[in-house]
Coordinates of C-alpha atoms in Angstrom, one line a residue:
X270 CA 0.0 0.0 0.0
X271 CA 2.8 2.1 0.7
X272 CA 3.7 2.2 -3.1
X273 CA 0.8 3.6 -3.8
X274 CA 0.8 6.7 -1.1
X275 CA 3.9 7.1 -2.7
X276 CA 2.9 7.2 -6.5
X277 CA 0.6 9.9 -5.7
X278 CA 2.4 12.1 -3.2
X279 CA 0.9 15.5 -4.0
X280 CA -2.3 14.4 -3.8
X281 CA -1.8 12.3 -0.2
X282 CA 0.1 15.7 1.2
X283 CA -2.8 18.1 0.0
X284 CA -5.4 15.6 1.8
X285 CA -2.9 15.4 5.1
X286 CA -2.7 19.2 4.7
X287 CA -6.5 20.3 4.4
X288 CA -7.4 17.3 6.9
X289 CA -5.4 18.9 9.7
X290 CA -6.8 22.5 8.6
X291 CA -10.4 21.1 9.2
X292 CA -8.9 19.5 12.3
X293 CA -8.7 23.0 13.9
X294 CA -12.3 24.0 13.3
X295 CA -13.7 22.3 16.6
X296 CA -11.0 25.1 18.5
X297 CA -12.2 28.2 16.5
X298 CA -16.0 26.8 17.7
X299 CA -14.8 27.2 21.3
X300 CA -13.3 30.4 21.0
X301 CA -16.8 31.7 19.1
X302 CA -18.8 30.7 21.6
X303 CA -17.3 32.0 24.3
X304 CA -17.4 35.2 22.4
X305 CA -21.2 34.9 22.1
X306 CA -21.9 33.8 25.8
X307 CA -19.8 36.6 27.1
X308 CA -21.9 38.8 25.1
X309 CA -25.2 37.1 25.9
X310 CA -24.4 36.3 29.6
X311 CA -22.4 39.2 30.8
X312 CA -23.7 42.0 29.1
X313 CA -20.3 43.0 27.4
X314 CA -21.5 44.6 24.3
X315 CA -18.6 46.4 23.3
X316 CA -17.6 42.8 22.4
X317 CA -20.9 42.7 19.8
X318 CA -18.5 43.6 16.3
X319 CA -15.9 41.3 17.6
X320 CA -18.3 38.5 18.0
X321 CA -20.0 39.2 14.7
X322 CA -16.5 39.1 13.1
X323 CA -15.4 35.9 14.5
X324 CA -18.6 33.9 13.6
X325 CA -18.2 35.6 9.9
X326 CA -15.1 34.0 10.0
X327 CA -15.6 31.1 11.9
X328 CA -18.5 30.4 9.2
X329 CA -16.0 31.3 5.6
X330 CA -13.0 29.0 7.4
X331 CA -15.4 26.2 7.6
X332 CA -17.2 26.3 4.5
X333 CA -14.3 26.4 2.7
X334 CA -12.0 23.8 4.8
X335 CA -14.6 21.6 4.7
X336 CA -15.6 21.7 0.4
X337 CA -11.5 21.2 0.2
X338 CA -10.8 18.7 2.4
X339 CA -13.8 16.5 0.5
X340 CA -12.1 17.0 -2.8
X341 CA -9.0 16.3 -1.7
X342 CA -10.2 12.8 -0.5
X343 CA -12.4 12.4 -3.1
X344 CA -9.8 12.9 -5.6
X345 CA -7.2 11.0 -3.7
X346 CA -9.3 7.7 -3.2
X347 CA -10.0 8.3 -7.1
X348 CA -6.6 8.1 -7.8
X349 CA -5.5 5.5 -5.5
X350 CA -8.7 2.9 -6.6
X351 CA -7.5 3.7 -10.3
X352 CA -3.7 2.5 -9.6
X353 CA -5.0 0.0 -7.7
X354 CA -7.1 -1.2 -10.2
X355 CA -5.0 -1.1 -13.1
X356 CA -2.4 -2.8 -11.4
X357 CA -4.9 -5.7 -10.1
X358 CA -5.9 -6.0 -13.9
X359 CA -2.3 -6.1 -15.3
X360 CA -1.3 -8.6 -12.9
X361 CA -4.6 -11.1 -13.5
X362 CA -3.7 -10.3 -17.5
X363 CA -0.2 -11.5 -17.2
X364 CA -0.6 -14.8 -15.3
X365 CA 0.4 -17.8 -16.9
X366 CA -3.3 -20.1 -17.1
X367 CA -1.3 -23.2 -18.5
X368 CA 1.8 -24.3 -16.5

């Protein structure tokens, strides 16, 4: 199997890549929410653009890490059932049926 990570090394680095980017979104969630409940729950409004701006972001980082990171696999697995399959194919094509 390791062959085959290997044949298609861009393509396994961009999914390690954007899988540790979407990895992060569970820690910007944290930090949004406590933005929002110090907002709701302690009355610090001055905190109100702030808190808008976060969950803005918070919103465009995941949308976007997200739709990557499921090309990335998808295009990955693509690849890797393709090699896979050709090389399944060739070997079943070149065995000897008489010996």
């Amino acid at each position: 199997m390791c062959r085959y990570i290997l044949r298609n090394k861009k393509y396994f680095i961009g999914t390690l890549c954007t899988s540790l980017f979407a990895g992060v979104v569970p820690l910007f969630l944290a930090y949004v929410i406590q933005l929002i409940s110090d907002v709701a729950f302690n009355n610090h409004f001055e905190k109100a653009g702030t808190c808008l701006f976060a969950s803005v972001l918070f919103l465009v980082y995941t949308l976007m890490t997200t739709s990557i990171n499921s090309i990335m696999k998808s295009t990955y697995r693509k690849k890797l059932k393709t090699d896979l399959g050709e090389d399944l194919y060739s070997s079943l094509m070149n065995q000897s049926y008489f010996t």
